Amino acid sequence: MNAHADESVSVDAERGMIVLRTPKSVYTLRIGDDGSPRHVYWGTPLDATELREWRSPAESSFEADAAPDELPIETGARFGPAGLRVRFADGVRGAQWRYVGHDIEDGVLRLKLEDRVYPLACDLLYRVRPDSDVIERWTEIAHTGSADAEPIVLERADSASWTLPKQPDYRLTHLAGGWGSETQLQRDRLPVAETVLVSRRGMTSHHANPWLALDAGTATETSGSVWSAALAWSGSWRIAVHRDPVGRVTFTGGYGHEAQSFRIGPSERVRTPVFAGLYTADGFGGASRVWHEYVRDHVLPHPEEDRPVLYNSWEAMGFDLTEAGQKTLAGLAARTGVELFVVDDGWFGARRDDRAGLGDWTPYPGAFPDGLKPLSDEVHRLGMRFGLWVEPEMVNADSDLFRAHPDWVVHAPTRRATELRNQLMLNLARADVAEWVHATLDGLVREHGVDFLKWDMNRPVTDAGWPGSPDPDRMWAVAVQNVYGVIDRLRAAHPGLRIEGCAGGGGRIDLGMLARVDQVWASDNTDPVDRIGIQAGFGQVYPAAAMAAWASDSPNPITFRETPLRFRFHVAMAGALGIGGNLSAWSEEELAEAAALVAEYKEVRPLVQRGVAYRLQTPDGLTGMHYAAPDDSEHAVLVWRPAMRFAHEPAPVRLPGLRAGSRYQDLFWGATYSGDVLREHGLEPGLPSGDYASRLIRLRRL
């Protein structure tokens, strides 16, 4: 191992150590005697002497090496969850590595491994960026045999394994939920066992999210060591967290769920998705702020742009679309300050309900006799951009597309296909299907003046099969990769096109999708009370700019809860604001109030979408968000109180994002405050009386 160093990655041959440094953390590994990369340390920065003195636990006759693997394999005395599982043509399982060497280029470390006997190569890759504490990791696996060599079966190919320093105890934080209740924060003591977070649905899923955080059980919102990781993948995935009886915690994660395998042939190379990790000493809030900055700076396509205020027509018209009705809504939306008008489901084919028409992406002549161009032109004349809902991965059995290509759907030929929401799923792993999807969407955008696509996916994968394929399990990964490819091609061909990701609400929220879309739909549930919790979970890792949030009708169309317009808007203002109600039924007073609230949002939009975010909570149930300008010049504070306790005034809200020693002015009341007082004592929120109370507070540094 040759010595090599740059600002962020260094390799010390004498000590056999590899050190990755971020602004506020250090990650260290070494090459074990058996050739396997072994973890040493991940946490708060240590100097060279401290790293030299760091020791792994004592070895045991029941373990191959006390130091855990950077990517666990099956051979040797290894008994935890394996991150790489392979089977060779002669039935032998597992790899045994020989360390070949390393490369460092542009902050990316590549560790090169080869099996000692079989034609298998594996590179472990690490990217460190000078402006972030997030470390990106992934794996590349290659068949290095001759052209006539037998395939190698890949049963599991995780992106990375992460190891925590030993702690007195451990606590796991993750996101769970369901349709209409996505991204619910779960925080529990980690058991001495294997804990598996997983999606087997062919999509990221409403029920779990590929992000987790671990701490010693003592971290708070503002302080304490937190280790966190997020997987950039939009299909099935699995993260296995292992706490062993002697107190070591590791977790390994990657794409795919159990019982999937596929073959790789000679010269074939597989690259896994990024599994990014983060250490911070600044608590859960500090971890979120690092993730937000990382996603804005290195994941989202256009982080510098303001996400437009949009209007979506679904809640107003459902499937009963008409050109005249859409133009009426467009006029009302323009009056409220909307910048993007989106036509939702029901504009195409025989789509009068959800039982027919999916796949036939031509305007329904009964609703749009001259196509969509007259509506698109009117929307543009009103000064708004024009958006369209699509669900290109799906098809109804009652559609011209299915009648022409029944073989295009995901199905097992000896099993009855399961319809969910009365629809089947196209097999985008097929190159011809992916090409058709791209050509269809490209034509829609070109022919109808489309500026924005809402890309939906309203069902998971079931009855998985790919008739005629020699390797049907490849479908799970290749379909996702081809969805990525279609989006990438569309954006390259149409640089002005913007896209919102959706999957029956928040079923496909992850770093892989966010690298290709401008925002995602967090949930079909727009009830502001429920949205407070959904948005709090979303914001653990994903920034406000990526979160589409609507102010919709009251009673809410899902929960039937009645809430004031102001409260609905103030909750939705914590993300990329949209309106989803039936504007035709709103009174003139409501339309005027909505216009004023939209104008108010636009004034603070740069702070919400690109500011530094702090979560707020008081013991009496008041919650909120504080968005600070990076230079501390301006601040926007949103506070919400769903229910008022009798005879209880809300407690002051502490604002830790303010600077000590500075003074600030409330731009509404004109009062001035000491930053020290607002940080330590708090600000009286000044909420109106009653339930569903809210306020937007704006502060400016003097």
Coordinates of C-alpha atoms in Angstrom, one line a residue, residues 83-408:
G83 CA -23.4 -7.1 2.5
L84 CA -22.0 -9.1 -0.5
R85 CA -23.3 -12.6 -1.3
V86 CA -22.0 -14.4 -4.4
R87 CA -22.2 -17.9 -5.7
F88 CA -19.8 -19.3 -8.3
A89 CA -20.6 -21.8 -11.0
D90 CA -19.1 -24.7 -9.0
G91 CA -21.4 -23.9 -6.1
V92 CA -18.8 -22.2 -3.9
R93 CA -20.2 -19.2 -2.0
G94 CA -18.6 -16.0 -0.8
A95 CA -15.5 -14.1 -1.7
Q96 CA -12.0 -14.1 -0.2
W97 CA -10.2 -10.9 -1.0
R98 CA -6.7 -10.0 -2.1
Y99 CA -6.1 -6.3 -1.8
V100 CA -4.8 -4.9 -5.1
G101 CA -4.3 -1.2 -4.5
H102 CA -6.1 2.1 -4.4
D103 CA -6.7 5.2 -6.4
I104 CA -7.6 8.7 -5.2
E105 CA -9.0 11.2 -7.7
D106 CA -11.2 14.4 -7.0
G107 CA -11.9 13.3 -3.5
V108 CA -12.9 9.8 -4.4
L109 CA -11.0 6.9 -2.9
R110 CA -11.2 3.6 -4.8
L111 CA -10.1 0.4 -2.9
K112 CA -9.5 -2.4 -5.4
L113 CA -10.1 -6.0 -4.3
E114 CA -9.9 -9.3 -6.2
D115 CA -11.0 -12.8 -5.2
R116 CA -8.1 -15.1 -4.6
V117 CA -9.4 -17.8 -6.9
Y118 CA -12.4 -16.7 -8.9
P119 CA -12.8 -14.0 -11.6
L120 CA -14.5 -11.5 -9.3
A121 CA -13.3 -7.9 -8.7
C122 CA -14.9 -5.5 -6.2
D123 CA -14.1 -1.8 -5.7
L124 CA -15.2 0.0 -2.6
L125 CA -15.6 3.7 -3.3
Y126 CA -15.7 6.7 -0.9
R127 CA -16.4 10.3 -1.9
V128 CA -15.5 13.1 0.5
R129 CA -16.5 16.7 -0.4
P130 CA -14.7 19.7 1.2
D131 CA -18.0 21.5 2.0
S132 CA -19.9 18.6 3.7
D133 CA -19.6 16.1 6.5
V134 CA -21.6 13.6 4.3
I135 CA -19.5 10.7 3.0
E136 CA -20.8 9.0 -0.1
R137 CA -20.1 5.3 -0.5
W138 CA -20.9 2.7 -3.2
T139 CA -19.6 -0.5 -4.6
E140 CA -18.6 -1.7 -8.1
I141 CA -18.5 -5.4 -8.8
A142 CA -17.1 -6.9 -12.0
H143 CA -16.8 -10.3 -13.6
T144 CA -13.2 -10.4 -14.8
G145 CA -13.2 -13.8 -16.5
S146 CA -12.7 -14.7 -20.2
A147 CA -15.5 -14.6 -22.7
D148 CA -16.4 -18.2 -22.2
A149 CA -16.4 -18.1 -18.4
E150 CA -19.5 -19.1 -16.4
P151 CA -21.7 -16.4 -15.0
I152 CA -21.4 -15.4 -11.3
V153 CA -24.6 -15.2 -9.3
L154 CA -25.0 -12.0 -7.3
E155 CA -27.4 -12.7 -4.4
R156 CA -26.7 -9.5 -2.4
A157 CA -24.7 -6.4 -3.3
D158 CA -25.0 -3.7 -0.7
S159 CA -23.5 -0.3 -1.2
A160 CA -21.7 0.0 2.2
S161 CA -21.5 -1.1 5.8
W162 CA -21.1 1.4 8.6
T163 CA -19.8 0.9 12.1
L164 CA -20.3 3.1 15.2
P165 CA -17.8 3.6 18.0
K166 CA -18.8 1.6 21.1
Q167 CA -21.5 3.5 23.1
P168 CA -23.1 2.8 26.5
D169 CA -26.4 2.2 24.8
Y170 CA -27.9 2.7 21.3
R171 CA -31.1 4.3 20.0
L172 CA -32.5 3.9 16.5
T173 CA -34.4 6.7 14.7
H174 CA -36.1 6.0 11.4
L175 CA -39.3 6.8 9.4
A176 CA -42.4 4.6 9.0
G177 CA -46.0 5.1 8.0
G178 CA -48.5 4.3 5.3
W179 CA -50.6 6.0 2.7
G180 CA -51.7 9.3 4.0
S181 CA -49.4 9.0 7.0
E182 CA -45.9 8.9 5.6
T183 CA -42.6 9.7 7.2
Q184 CA -43.7 9.3 10.8
L185 CA -40.7 9.6 13.1
Q186 CA -39.9 6.5 15.2
R187 CA -37.3 6.6 17.9
D188 CA -36.7 3.5 20.1
R189 CA -33.9 1.8 22.0
L190 CA -32.0 -0.5 19.6
P191 CA -32.4 -4.2 20.7
V192 CA -29.5 -6.6 20.9
A193 CA -30.5 -8.3 17.6
E194 CA -30.7 -7.7 13.9
T195 CA -33.2 -5.0 13.0
V196 CA -34.2 -4.8 9.4
L197 CA -35.6 -1.8 7.6
V198 CA -36.9 -2.8 4.2
S199 CA -39.2 -2.1 1.2
R200 CA -40.2 -5.2 -0.8
R201 CA -42.6 -3.1 -3.0
G202 CA -40.4 -2.2 -6.0
M203 CA -40.5 1.4 -4.8
T204 CA -39.2 3.4 -1.9
S205 CA -42.5 2.9 -0.1
H206 CA -44.9 4.8 2.1
H207 CA -44.2 2.4 5.0
A208 CA -40.5 2.9 5.4
N209 CA -37.8 5.2 4.1
P210 CA -34.1 4.4 3.4
W211 CA -32.8 6.7 6.1
L212 CA -31.8 6.1 9.7
A213 CA -30.0 7.7 12.6
L214 CA -28.3 6.1 15.6
D215 CA -27.2 7.7 18.8
A216 CA -26.4 6.6 22.4
G217 CA -29.9 7.5 23.6
T218 CA -28.7 10.9 24.9
A219 CA -28.7 13.1 21.8
T220 CA -31.2 15.9 21.7
E221 CA -32.4 18.2 19.0
T222 CA -29.5 20.6 19.6
S223 CA -26.6 18.5 20.9
G224 CA -25.1 15.0 21.1
S225 CA -23.4 12.6 18.7
V226 CA -25.6 11.3 15.9
W227 CA -24.6 8.9 13.1
S228 CA -27.0 8.9 10.1
A229 CA -27.2 7.4 6.6
A230 CA -29.4 7.6 3.6
L231 CA -29.7 5.4 0.5
A232 CA -30.1 6.9 -3.0
W233 CA -32.4 4.3 -4.5
S234 CA -36.1 4.4 -5.6
G235 CA -36.9 0.7 -5.7
S236 CA -36.8 -2.1 -3.2
W237 CA -34.1 -1.8 -0.6
R238 CA -32.9 -3.3 2.7
I239 CA -30.9 -1.9 5.6
A240 CA -29.9 -4.4 8.3
V241 CA -28.8 -3.0 11.7
H242 CA -26.8 -5.5 13.9
R243 CA -26.2 -4.9 17.6
D244 CA -24.2 -7.8 19.0
P245 CA -24.1 -8.9 22.6
V246 CA -20.8 -7.2 23.3
G247 CA -22.0 -3.8 22.3
R248 CA -20.9 -3.3 18.7
V249 CA -23.3 -1.8 16.2
T250 CA -23.0 -2.1 12.4
F251 CA -25.4 -1.6 9.6
T252 CA -25.3 -2.6 6.0
G253 CA -27.6 -1.4 3.2
G254 CA -28.3 -1.4 -0.4
Y255 CA -30.8 -2.0 -3.2
G256 CA -33.0 -5.0 -3.5
H257 CA -34.8 -7.1 -0.8
E258 CA -34.4 -10.8 0.1
A259 CA -34.5 -13.7 -2.3
Q260 CA -33.5 -11.7 -5.4
S261 CA -30.5 -12.8 -7.4
F262 CA -29.1 -12.2 -10.8
R263 CA -26.1 -13.4 -12.9
I264 CA -23.3 -11.2 -14.1
G265 CA -21.3 -12.4 -17.1
P266 CA -17.8 -11.8 -18.3
S267 CA -16.7 -8.2 -18.6
E268 CA -20.0 -7.1 -16.9
R269 CA -19.8 -4.4 -14.1
V270 CA -22.5 -3.6 -11.6
R271 CA -22.5 -0.3 -9.7
T272 CA -24.6 0.0 -6.6
P273 CA -26.4 3.2 -5.6
V274 CA -24.8 5.6 -3.2
F275 CA -25.3 4.9 0.6
A276 CA -24.3 8.2 2.2
G277 CA -23.3 8.6 5.8
L278 CA -23.0 11.5 8.2
Y279 CA -21.6 12.0 11.7
T280 CA -22.3 15.2 13.7
A281 CA -21.9 16.2 17.3
D282 CA -24.8 18.8 17.0
G283 CA -27.8 16.5 17.7
F284 CA -30.7 15.6 15.4
G285 CA -31.3 19.2 14.3
G286 CA -27.6 19.5 13.4
A287 CA -27.8 16.3 11.4
S288 CA -30.8 17.5 9.5
R289 CA -29.2 20.8 8.6
V290 CA -26.1 19.0 7.2
W291 CA -28.4 16.7 5.2
H292 CA -30.4 19.7 3.9
E293 CA -27.3 21.5 2.7
Y294 CA -25.9 18.3 1.1
V295 CA -29.1 17.7 -0.8
R296 CA -29.3 21.3 -2.0
D297 CA -25.7 21.5 -3.0
H298 CA -25.0 18.0 -4.4
V299 CA -28.3 16.2 -5.2
L300 CA -31.2 18.5 -6.4
P301 CA -31.0 19.5 -10.1
H302 CA -31.7 23.3 -9.6
P303 CA -31.3 24.2 -6.0
E304 CA -30.8 27.9 -6.8
E305 CA -34.3 28.2 -8.2
D306 CA -37.4 29.3 -6.3
R307 CA -40.0 26.5 -6.4
P308 CA -43.0 28.1 -8.0
V309 CA -46.4 28.4 -6.2
L310 CA -48.5 25.9 -8.0
Y311 CA -52.2 25.1 -8.3
N312 CA -53.4 21.5 -8.9
S313 CA -56.9 20.9 -10.2
W314 CA -57.4 17.4 -8.8
E315 CA -59.4 18.3 -5.7
A316 CA -61.5 20.7 -7.7
M317 CA -62.6 18.5 -10.6
G318 CA -61.4 14.9 -10.0
F319 CA -62.0 13.0 -13.3
D320 CA -64.8 15.4 -14.4
L321 CA -62.4 17.7 -16.4
T322 CA -63.5 20.1 -19.1
E323 CA -61.5 22.7 -20.9
A324 CA -63.8 25.4 -19.8
G325 CA -63.6 24.3 -16.2
Q326 CA -59.9 24.2 -16.3
K327 CA -59.7 27.7 -17.8
T328 CA -62.0 29.0 -15.0
L329 CA -59.7 27.5 -12.4
A330 CA -56.6 28.9 -14.2
G331 CA -58.1 32.4 -14.0
L332 CA -58.8 32.1 -10.3
A333 CA -55.4 30.6 -9.6
A334 CA -53.7 33.5 -11.4
R335 CA -55.7 36.0 -9.2
T336 CA -54.2 34.4 -6.1
G337 CA -50.6 34.7 -7.4
V338 CA -50.1 31.1 -8.6
E339 CA -47.1 30.7 -10.9
L340 CA -47.7 27.1 -12.2
F341 CA -51.0 25.5 -13.2
V342 CA -51.1 21.7 -13.1
V343 CA -53.8 19.6 -14.8
D344 CA -54.1 16.3 -12.8
D345 CA -55.5 12.9 -13.6
G346 CA -58.3 12.5 -16.1
W347 CA -57.2 14.6 -19.1
F348 CA -56.4 11.6 -21.4
G349 CA -57.8 8.6 -23.2
A350 CA -61.0 7.1 -21.8
R351 CA -60.1 8.3 -18.4
R352 CA -63.5 9.0 -16.8
D353 CA -62.6 7.0 -13.7
D354 CA -59.6 5.0 -12.5
R355 CA -60.7 1.8 -14.3
A356 CA -59.7 2.8 -17.9
G357 CA -57.4 4.9 -20.0
L358 CA -54.0 4.6 -18.3
G359 CA -51.4 4.3 -21.0
D360 CA -53.3 6.2 -23.7
W361 CA -51.6 9.5 -23.3
T362 CA -53.6 11.6 -25.8
P363 CA -56.1 14.3 -24.7
Y364 CA -59.7 13.1 -24.2
P365 CA -61.6 14.7 -27.0
G366 CA -64.8 14.9 -24.9
A367 CA -63.0 17.3 -22.5
F368 CA -60.4 18.8 -24.8
P369 CA -61.8 18.8 -28.4
D370 CA -58.9 20.7 -29.8
G371 CA -56.3 19.1 -27.6
L372 CA -54.4 20.6 -24.7
K373 CA -52.8 23.5 -26.6
P374 CA -55.7 25.9 -26.1
L375 CA -55.6 25.4 -22.4
S376 CA -51.8 25.6 -22.3
D377 CA -51.9 28.8 -24.3
E378 CA -54.4 30.3 -21.9
V379 CA -52.3 29.3 -18.9
H380 CA -49.3 30.9 -20.4
R381 CA -51.3 34.1 -21.3
L382 CA -52.2 34.4 -17.7
G383 CA -48.5 34.5 -16.8
M384 CA -48.3 31.0 -15.4
R385 CA -46.4 27.9 -16.4
F386 CA -48.3 24.8 -17.6
G387 CA -48.0 21.4 -15.9
L388 CA -49.5 18.0 -16.6
W389 CA -50.0 14.8 -14.4
V390 CA -48.7 11.6 -15.9
E391 CA -48.3 8.0 -14.6
P392 CA -46.1 6.5 -17.4
E393 CA -45.2 3.3 -15.5
M394 CA -48.8 2.1 -15.4
V395 CA -51.5 0.8 -17.6
N396 CA -55.2 -0.1 -17.3
A397 CA -56.4 -3.4 -18.7
D398 CA -59.1 -1.3 -20.3
S399 CA -56.8 0.7 -22.6
D400 CA -55.6 0.7 -26.1
L401 CA -52.0 0.3 -25.0
F402 CA -52.8 -2.9 -23.0
R403 CA -54.9 -4.4 -25.9
A404 CA -51.9 -3.8 -28.2
H405 CA -49.2 -4.9 -25.9
P406 CA -50.4 -7.2 -23.1
D407 CA -46.9 -8.7 -22.8
W408 CA -45.5 -5.3 -21.7

